[in-house]
XYZ file of C-alpha atoms in Angstrom:
651
model
C 269.677 175.597 265.318
C 267.529 176.548 262.532
C 263.979 176.094 263.621
C 261.428 174.906 261.236
C 258.397 175.218 263.510
C 255.871 176.659 261.777
C 252.145 178.362 261.919
C 249.329 178.944 260.137
C 245.502 179.243 259.934
C 244.016 176.513 257.890
C 240.012 176.486 255.832
C 239.116 172.838 257.010
C 235.766 172.111 255.144
C 233.996 169.602 257.672
C 230.187 168.496 257.621
C 228.589 170.468 259.924
C 225.569 170.926 261.879
C 224.429 174.367 262.729
C 224.734 175.371 266.438
C 221.815 177.116 266.005
C 220.824 179.571 269.138
C 221.727 179.540 272.976
C 218.665 179.042 274.949
C 217.626 182.111 275.652
C 216.040 181.593 279.678
C 218.408 181.138 282.319
C 219.086 178.336 283.603
C 218.000 178.357 287.542
C 217.266 174.197 287.693
C 219.487 172.101 289.313
C 222.254 171.006 287.026
C 221.542 167.721 285.984
C 225.008 166.248 285.786
C 224.948 162.136 285.818
C 228.258 162.817 287.575
C 226.682 161.677 291.145
C 228.523 159.538 293.870
C 225.900 157.699 296.195
C 227.106 158.538 299.968
C 226.995 154.747 300.434
C 230.349 154.851 297.919
C 232.342 157.645 299.953
C 233.017 155.814 303.078
C 235.971 154.056 301.975
C 237.492 156.313 300.032
C 240.538 157.728 300.606
C 240.925 161.055 303.015
C 241.805 163.169 300.363
C 239.540 161.612 298.071
C 235.644 161.580 299.322
C 236.960 165.629 300.617
C 237.338 166.265 297.117
C 234.284 165.078 296.167
C 232.084 167.069 298.474
C 234.185 169.935 297.495
C 232.401 172.642 296.117
C 230.741 170.875 294.132
C 229.188 172.550 290.515
C 224.943 173.161 291.789
C 224.577 175.415 288.746
C 225.141 176.715 285.016
C 224.666 180.673 286.134
C 225.901 183.259 284.321
C 226.290 180.728 281.134
C 223.537 179.574 279.173
C 222.282 175.919 277.575
C 223.656 175.605 273.696
C 219.954 173.780 272.531
C 219.339 174.954 269.396
C 221.916 172.592 267.268
C 219.882 170.336 264.886
C 221.331 167.403 262.631
C 220.778 168.588 259.805
C 224.966 168.466 258.226
C 226.195 170.148 255.048
C 230.152 171.634 253.584
C 230.631 174.422 256.164
C 234.271 176.056 256.555
C 235.645 175.747 260.145
C 238.791 178.129 260.824
C 241.524 176.180 262.368
C 245.201 176.734 262.907
C 248.109 174.573 262.066
C 250.901 174.451 264.252
C 254.058 172.027 262.360
C 257.309 170.893 262.895
C 259.217 167.820 260.672
C 258.017 165.111 262.503
C 254.078 165.953 263.812
C 251.448 168.428 262.881
C 248.692 169.680 264.687
C 245.330 171.409 263.561
C 243.819 173.500 266.209
C 240.177 174.881 266.135
C 240.119 177.826 268.456
C 235.885 178.251 267.284
C 235.638 175.390 269.360
C 237.499 175.208 272.792
C 240.618 175.432 271.081
C 240.648 172.005 270.187
C 243.598 170.304 269.087
C 241.554 167.929 265.991
C 244.257 166.403 264.861
C 247.611 165.256 265.409
C 249.548 163.365 262.856
C 253.395 161.725 262.532
C 254.600 162.914 259.832
C 256.993 160.191 258.895
C 255.217 157.178 259.355
C 251.355 159.173 257.622
C 249.818 158.388 261.114
C 246.749 160.662 262.366
C 247.662 159.933 266.182
C 243.934 160.870 267.419
C 240.887 159.998 266.577
C 239.011 162.251 264.001
C 235.939 162.789 263.439
C 235.447 164.228 259.428
C 231.665 165.794 260.683
C 230.586 168.000 263.597
C 228.103 167.133 264.603
C 227.181 168.268 268.749
C 225.194 166.281 270.697
C 223.399 167.096 274.954
C 226.881 165.604 276.516
C 229.362 169.833 277.848
C 227.000 171.148 281.016
C 225.993 173.375 278.711
C 224.415 171.274 276.201
C 226.274 171.497 272.498
C 229.742 168.520 272.621
C 231.038 167.089 269.961
C 233.330 164.458 269.899
C 237.377 163.988 268.383
C 240.680 165.160 269.289
C 241.781 166.078 272.092
C 239.540 168.662 274.490
C 240.718 170.877 277.172
C 238.112 171.176 280.009
C 238.292 173.643 282.699
C 235.834 174.674 284.670
C 233.757 171.227 286.866
C 232.650 167.793 286.227
C 231.438 167.364 282.936
C 232.090 168.826 279.504
C 234.026 171.987 279.393
C 230.993 175.502 278.952
C 233.534 176.068 275.658
C 233.481 173.502 274.109
C 231.925 174.826 270.954
C 232.717 178.569 271.959
C 235.843 180.639 270.730
C 238.749 181.236 272.603
C 241.147 184.193 271.997
C 244.544 183.010 270.116
C 248.033 183.762 269.688
C 251.983 183.518 268.832
C 253.865 183.722 271.422
C 257.985 182.871 271.438
C 258.479 179.934 271.991
C 261.550 178.645 274.962
C 263.566 177.356 271.829
C 263.836 180.560 270.308
C 261.097 179.225 268.028
C 257.251 180.205 268.279
C 254.556 178.718 270.240
C 250.676 179.250 269.721
C 248.437 180.316 272.713
C 245.101 179.480 273.654
C 243.130 181.773 276.654
C 240.223 182.921 277.616
C 237.712 183.295 281.122
C 236.096 180.542 282.095
C 232.679 182.260 283.406
C 231.824 179.105 285.381
C 234.907 179.346 287.759
C 235.699 182.818 287.351
C 239.542 181.916 286.059
C 241.740 182.862 283.779
C 243.510 180.031 282.022
C 246.422 179.185 278.944
C 246.818 176.332 277.082
C 250.930 176.631 275.181
C 251.551 174.654 271.660
C 254.796 174.413 271.259
C 256.836 171.708 268.787
C 260.640 171.638 269.758
C 262.624 171.191 266.288
C 263.459 168.025 265.418
C 260.676 166.670 268.261
C 258.501 164.005 268.084
C 256.210 165.416 271.021
C 254.303 168.185 271.454
C 255.015 170.437 274.432
C 250.768 171.362 275.717
C 252.235 173.939 278.675
C 248.747 174.897 280.692
C 248.344 177.156 283.574
C 245.098 178.069 285.834
C 244.920 181.193 287.746
C 242.775 182.585 290.736
C 242.907 185.861 290.758
C 240.722 185.730 293.078
C 240.886 186.934 297.508
C 239.487 183.934 298.401
C 240.030 180.312 297.465
C 237.917 178.406 294.143
C 237.729 174.887 293.076
C 239.468 174.063 289.969
C 239.223 171.015 287.465
C 241.341 169.512 284.286
C 241.227 167.365 282.315
C 242.628 166.475 279.027
C 240.635 164.426 277.511
C 242.430 162.724 274.129
C 240.570 160.165 271.569
C 241.081 157.983 270.350
C 240.396 154.532 267.692
C 238.707 152.057 270.300
C 240.536 149.089 268.941
C 243.342 148.789 271.226
C 244.645 148.295 274.555
C 245.291 151.230 276.916
C 248.225 150.875 279.653
C 248.880 153.589 281.839
C 251.217 152.558 285.337
C 248.609 151.179 287.958
C 247.044 147.771 289.291
C 244.190 149.343 290.773
C 241.003 151.461 288.852
C 238.176 153.817 290.835
C 235.325 152.699 288.088
C 231.933 154.862 287.470
C 229.588 154.103 285.481
C 225.902 155.297 284.934
C 224.500 153.544 287.385
C 225.982 155.485 288.934
C 227.970 153.270 291.520
C 232.032 154.188 292.356
C 234.078 151.330 292.970
C 237.385 149.851 293.468
C 238.071 147.396 291.040
C 241.630 145.345 289.687
C 243.627 146.514 286.959
C 243.516 145.162 283.471
C 241.576 142.210 284.109
C 237.864 143.355 286.484
C 235.118 140.392 286.558
C 237.140 137.858 284.717
C 237.513 140.402 281.645
C 240.193 142.268 280.903
C 239.236 145.453 280.953
C 242.052 147.816 278.948
C 240.981 146.022 275.550
C 237.608 149.236 275.443
C 235.638 146.835 272.496
C 235.772 144.521 276.013
C 232.927 146.683 278.260
C 229.066 146.262 277.710
C 228.799 149.673 279.139
C 229.164 152.903 278.526
C 232.004 153.366 282.174
C 234.274 155.446 283.475
C 238.222 153.892 285.235
C 240.059 156.390 286.965
C 243.553 154.489 287.524
C 245.012 154.174 291.080
C 248.911 155.351 289.794
C 250.624 155.450 292.658
C 252.388 158.396 294.222
C 256.251 157.756 292.851
C 255.234 156.304 289.203
C 255.650 158.335 286.636
C 251.977 160.046 285.103
C 251.393 158.598 281.737
C 248.787 156.383 279.890
C 248.788 155.463 275.820
C 246.005 153.437 273.780
C 248.343 150.568 271.740
C 247.077 148.819 268.623
C 247.410 145.530 268.032
C 250.581 145.985 266.510
C 251.924 147.913 269.334
C 251.767 151.006 267.800
C 249.448 154.387 268.979
C 250.275 157.048 271.091
C 250.799 158.653 274.337
C 250.025 160.895 276.611
C 252.419 161.777 280.007
C 253.293 164.604 281.919
C 254.542 166.557 285.081
C 253.292 165.527 288.448
C 251.122 167.139 289.488
C 248.828 166.862 286.380
C 248.207 163.243 288.586
C 245.119 161.436 287.003
C 244.881 158.836 284.674
C 242.017 157.598 282.348
C 239.926 155.644 280.294
C 236.318 156.076 279.168
C 234.825 153.808 276.913
C 231.173 153.392 274.760
C 230.565 149.835 274.702
C 229.548 146.940 272.928
C 226.070 147.208 274.266
C 222.740 149.183 271.428
C 223.014 152.426 273.606
C 227.103 152.267 273.551
C 227.233 151.977 269.769
C 223.345 154.618 269.323
C 225.925 157.406 270.861
C 229.025 155.794 268.009
C 226.361 156.647 265.227
C 225.169 159.869 266.380
C 228.703 161.259 267.070
C 230.047 161.576 263.212
C 229.553 159.041 260.665
C 228.557 155.368 260.390
C 230.863 153.246 259.008
C 234.507 154.669 260.213
C 235.303 153.467 263.491
C 234.957 153.848 267.419
C 236.430 155.828 269.572
C 237.461 155.731 273.164
C 239.052 158.519 275.335
C 242.700 158.086 277.490
C 242.767 161.401 279.653
C 244.338 163.249 282.216
C 243.622 165.598 285.174
C 244.258 167.299 288.333
C 242.534 165.362 290.641
C 241.927 161.333 291.203
C 238.775 161.367 289.188
C 237.111 163.851 287.460
C 234.016 163.819 290.273
C 237.121 166.588 292.111
C 237.841 169.781 292.939
C 241.040 171.039 293.944
C 240.805 173.346 295.988
C 242.951 176.699 294.545
C 244.030 179.972 297.116
C 243.984 183.123 296.899
C 246.431 184.648 294.260
C 247.618 181.489 292.450
C 248.129 179.623 290.495
C 248.179 175.771 289.065
C 251.297 174.670 285.607
C 252.440 171.811 284.443
C 253.677 170.142 280.722
C 252.080 167.896 279.341
C 253.213 166.118 275.872
C 252.033 164.096 273.324
C 253.223 162.137 270.676
C 253.608 158.208 268.581
C 254.573 155.094 270.667
C 255.222 152.170 270.006
C 255.943 149.162 272.331
C 254.410 145.799 273.140
C 250.447 145.256 274.019
C 250.470 141.702 274.715
C 251.205 140.169 277.722
C 251.257 139.804 281.887
C 249.996 143.953 283.046
C 253.761 143.588 284.603
C 255.483 143.325 281.945
C 253.641 144.776 279.496
C 254.003 148.223 281.351
C 257.727 147.744 282.947
C 258.435 147.410 279.045
C 255.918 150.159 277.628
C 258.144 152.635 280.364
C 260.984 151.647 279.847
C 260.380 152.445 276.258
C 258.993 155.655 277.164
C 261.324 156.917 279.112
C 264.468 156.142 276.088
C 262.229 158.561 273.746
C 261.086 160.847 276.033
C 262.222 160.750 279.571
C 260.462 161.984 282.223
C 263.932 164.544 283.758
C 263.254 166.699 279.921
C 259.410 166.572 280.880
C 260.783 168.282 283.862
C 263.064 170.160 282.876
C 260.102 171.502 279.345
C 258.039 172.225 282.040
C 260.672 174.162 283.818
C 261.708 175.737 280.406
C 258.494 176.985 279.602
C 257.899 178.746 282.827
C 259.335 181.921 282.069
C 257.631 181.862 278.932
C 253.622 182.136 280.212
C 253.996 185.177 281.507
C 255.584 186.456 277.690
C 252.567 189.033 275.843
C 251.180 187.177 272.786
C 252.216 188.923 269.526
C 250.399 188.879 266.607
C 246.720 187.634 267.362
C 244.692 184.601 265.590
C 241.702 183.975 266.992
C 239.521 186.598 268.845
C 237.775 184.661 271.772
C 235.006 186.229 274.106
C 234.516 189.815 275.794
C 234.388 188.358 279.243
C 237.896 188.452 280.893
C 237.600 191.971 279.179
C 235.176 192.770 281.394
C 236.175 190.635 284.413
C 239.483 192.940 284.261
C 237.534 196.443 283.555
C 236.569 196.212 286.622
C 239.075 193.925 288.386
C 242.037 196.520 286.833
C 243.531 192.689 287.408
C 246.737 192.876 285.982
C 247.442 188.565 284.185
C 250.533 188.857 282.040
C 250.836 186.496 279.478
C 247.061 186.670 278.798
C 245.951 189.986 277.591
C 241.314 190.464 277.556
C 241.805 193.463 275.548
C 239.109 196.147 275.630
C 238.536 195.395 272.313
C 236.492 192.678 272.704
C 234.036 193.698 274.330
C 230.395 193.118 272.791
C 226.996 193.529 272.674
C 227.188 190.925 275.631
C 228.719 192.824 277.754
C 227.665 196.237 276.475
C 224.788 196.722 279.549
C 226.978 195.426 282.233
C 229.825 197.832 281.683
C 226.518 200.864 281.754
C 225.817 199.020 284.767
C 229.384 199.068 286.206
C 230.050 202.385 284.936
C 226.999 204.615 285.459
C 225.569 202.332 288.135
C 222.320 201.535 286.325
C 221.275 198.420 283.933
C 219.946 199.749 280.965
C 216.504 198.778 279.658
C 217.204 197.822 276.256
C 216.528 199.632 273.231
C 214.060 198.054 271.423
C 211.764 195.027 272.430
C 213.522 192.488 273.393
C 214.475 188.770 275.325
C 216.261 189.999 278.511
C 220.299 189.251 278.214
C 222.263 186.365 280.191
C 222.909 187.081 283.883
C 226.251 187.805 286.206
C 225.807 186.355 288.804
C 228.828 186.114 290.914
C 228.910 188.652 294.316
C 230.584 191.634 292.805
C 227.885 191.666 290.318
C 224.789 190.652 292.250
C 226.072 193.820 294.884
C 225.625 196.086 291.882
C 222.609 195.191 291.197
C 221.780 195.458 294.806
C 222.496 199.380 294.513
C 221.201 199.826 290.863
C 218.029 201.667 290.433
C 214.868 199.113 290.188
C 214.098 198.982 287.535
C 211.261 195.680 286.165
C 215.043 194.789 283.848
C 217.216 195.198 287.139
C 214.748 193.031 289.876
C 215.520 190.717 287.106
C 218.696 190.244 286.917
C 218.616 190.516 290.582
C 216.326 188.059 291.372
C 218.895 185.757 289.047
C 221.725 186.560 290.910
C 220.028 185.566 294.123
C 218.626 182.489 292.906
C 222.361 181.387 292.115
C 223.280 182.736 295.702
C 221.052 180.087 297.358
C 218.954 182.580 297.865
C 215.581 181.437 296.894
C 213.192 183.695 298.918
C 214.294 186.878 297.986
C 214.834 185.036 294.480
C 210.704 185.892 294.449
C 211.081 189.263 295.572
C 212.477 190.051 293.583
C 210.846 188.852 290.656
C 207.615 189.598 292.232
C 209.024 193.614 292.672
C 209.709 194.268 288.587
C 206.184 192.080 287.944
C 204.081 194.976 288.899
C 205.164 197.178 286.749
C 207.351 195.488 283.850
C 206.043 196.172 280.359
C 206.841 192.035 279.530
C 205.404 190.211 282.022
C 206.538 186.935 280.946
C 210.103 186.867 281.897
C 209.827 186.879 285.704
C 206.301 184.381 285.283
C 208.597 181.766 284.326
C 211.171 182.676 286.619
C 208.966 182.509 288.964
C 206.575 178.946 287.573
C 210.436 177.123 288.414
C 210.902 178.689 291.962
C 207.258 176.989 292.220
C 207.852 173.718 291.230
C 211.372 174.021 292.927
C 209.596 174.229 296.783
C 206.685 171.675 294.480
C 203.476 173.445 293.256
C 203.034 172.177 290.413
C 200.070 173.319 290.318
C 200.763 177.208 289.978
C 203.467 175.839 287.843
C 201.598 175.842 285.143
C 199.212 178.016 285.860
C 201.715 180.653 285.766
C 204.113 178.825 282.648
C 200.733 179.339 280.762
C 200.296 182.727 282.013
C 204.043 183.635 280.294
C 203.343 182.065 276.861
C 199.908 184.657 276.354
C 202.181 187.342 277.451
C 205.152 185.872 275.600
C 202.379 185.915 272.011
C 200.862 188.390 273.138
C 204.357 190.423 272.346
C 206.017 188.125 270.235
C 208.613 189.671 267.596
C 209.131 187.353 264.285
C 213.227 187.338 263.985
C 215.451 184.466 265.047
C 215.409 184.890 268.691
C 211.834 185.526 269.334
C 211.486 182.351 267.797
C 214.233 180.708 270.425
C 212.750 181.676 272.706
C 209.032 181.255 272.189
C 210.751 177.493 272.039
C 212.140 177.756 274.682
C 209.176 178.600 277.386
C 206.515 176.625 275.508
C 209.217 173.466 275.665
C 208.718 174.222 279.690
C 204.942 175.461 279.431
C 203.613 172.059 277.973
C 205.745 170.224 280.465
C 204.080 172.309 283.589
C 200.640 171.898 282.065
C 201.256 167.745 281.597
C 202.019 167.502 284.957
C 199.250 168.947 286.884
C 197.226 168.100 284.478
C 195.940 170.576 281.875
C 196.446 168.487 279.158
C 193.433 170.595 277.351
C 196.231 174.039 278.119
C 199.677 172.402 276.756
C 197.824 171.306 274.154
C 196.540 175.339 273.238
C 200.426 176.125 273.881
C 201.772 173.151 271.529
C 199.428 174.633 268.749
C 200.813 178.400 268.931
C 204.093 176.795 268.207
C 206.353 178.066 264.913
C 205.712 174.999 262.455
C 209.356 174.437 262.254
C 209.369 174.179 265.778
C 206.957 171.434 266.229
C 209.480 169.182 263.529
C 211.739 169.653 265.518
C 212.752 165.890 266.790
C 212.918 167.235 270.879
C 208.798 168.865 270.038
C 207.725 165.116 268.476
C 209.208 163.972 271.597
C 206.941 166.671 273.275
C 203.896 166.057 270.634
C 203.648 162.215 271.377
C 203.829 162.819 275.005
C 201.251 165.095 274.743
C 199.418 163.047 272.447
C 199.242 160.076 274.883
C 198.133 162.234 277.710
C 195.349 163.243 275.389
C 194.237 159.136 275.130
C 195.751 159.000 271.075
C 197.442 156.380 271.761
C 197.604 155.009 267.809
C 198.690 159.334 267.348
C 201.602 158.834 269.482
C 202.883 155.787 268.828
C 202.400 156.477 264.887
C 205.190 159.566 266.176
C 208.016 157.298 266.618
C 206.772 155.054 263.811
C 206.986 158.037 261.183
C 210.628 158.748 262.648
C 212.604 161.316 264.683
C 216.408 162.479 266.464
C 216.374 164.025 269.258
C 218.778 165.975 268.561
C 220.182 167.286 272.110
C 219.468 164.401 273.688
C 221.219 164.268 277.249
C 223.866 161.706 278.459
C 222.084 159.149 279.905
C 218.231 160.848 279.881
C 215.601 157.686 279.211
C 213.206 160.000 278.503
C 212.411 158.329 275.395
C 212.114 154.752 276.785
C 210.169 155.351 279.334
C 207.405 157.012 276.792
C 207.951 154.320 274.366
C 207.289 152.202 277.188
C 204.327 153.846 278.092
C 203.058 153.376 274.712
C 203.503 149.623 274.058
C 205.140 146.560 275.724
C 207.580 146.132 272.758
C 211.846 145.911 272.520
C 212.661 149.581 272.688
C 213.903 150.041 268.673
C 217.275 150.219 268.384
C 217.105 153.985 266.320
C 215.445 155.042 269.499
C 218.319 152.585 272.239
C 221.035 155.422 273.820
C 220.584 153.804 277.364
C 223.848 153.707 278.775
C 223.167 151.202 281.440
C 222.250 147.798 282.154
C 217.689 148.036 282.343
C 217.065 147.943 285.976
């Protein structure tokens, strides 16, 4: 049989915002994650679900940095793509953006099966900030959108089970320190894209694992999944069991019927096949199915309320149509993490393709007909067989390299000596970020920066913390050790490390900022404000004029203004503000800061004028109501639509 699947490089040109630099300050504060469950809601949950909700939830972003340097100025920019194609389907993958499948086209019908975003516009939805909408994304790590949303992954050609070619994507997930891979292939003549996924735990202890495949589809559809009940979770942060399809008198399987953003985690019975589909009014659309390991299925809707509409426009071009997400994960809900035992792995197979079935009618009958049709076009046994055929190929060494990810996996492999067949993390991928840690590994000491520069990122896993503890106690080593100790929950020792490093540090601001955060967490706002003021003064004496210094000045200045206003030190907050770069002050986030500062100074009309002139907070956080709260302090008028991003009913 002639195999006609091809893999090729392409360059897409999209209206794209600039990602900008990462936030250079370590993420010491508790994780700002909306997906938390109140204890009272856990009482009536199945035992395994309640246990997994309580199992090792993520409390810190470390060692990952926050990505908040992006803007909303979209210009035509090139985006590298990899296209895998047979005679039936064409999938376009973005290796520099988390390996996202941006497009899946059914060629005979000329039909796009996904919601394909015509722009690249980051927004603050990933665990670490920058995220963009559309396509199929691979979420690994912890509850929320992966920190790899806007980061590169490794990619290469690999022989497929049928003798053709697969596209392999792989990376090192840093929140849980786990390697993973995603293998995509298109059997000859197949209407389905097969996706083999494997997560490995090479450690000597169990690790919490998390995975959800998120599929964006046009929201004018009906979503089908084999369930009579679902767990509803909204931005009121309440988890409740509700009937499917009708809840509160409304059929929620039609995404436009909801008012506010919400998750519906379908309760798929143990014996039922795992699948989910989104069908338009004509009964055509996309289906996703998998082997049973990928247990969960979910619908996410933005809702028809003003906040949901604002977010939809924010993430794409107005007038391009809205979207919803159908999803599949390792657990019933995204609030859970599953245990991956030491030295073990978990793998499964997913399939994506065109699907047609009647969407209207009585729910049980609609599901029965859809399942019958799915079995006809892709039998459940065929998915199991494809997984079994793929498993021996998962260890095959990659051939031609098509894209390069980060060097963090290479550093961990050098440290540990782990053998990870199929996902090589070559020493050649090590870069500037890994260089000081490689020196610590090989020489036992942490090198000072070659020039006066802001400190780089900190590795916080136990083995790196142990190395820092035994390294010569330079100010920079003490700084990194304190960050690692803080991450481990040893806050008192972290403070002692920062204080020791501060005594002889040529630059005081990095340790002073860390100590200020510790003061805030210990509810000492006046002391925190004083340390922030000293840190910013010290930074202004040291800073250079390049992009790295501009980024750190903006990040520290933003935190300092907030801390000083909290402590009632309005004049000092104004002093910090005036020393920020004019381009920084012009950014939307800082216009919001300016309005708050003006209000604190009693200059209400000038604060109101900032709103009237208009601004866009590019990194406004999912669920953040700061804009609305400040507006309410200024005026009793309704919140203007341009500032309304509320994702829940007004309390």
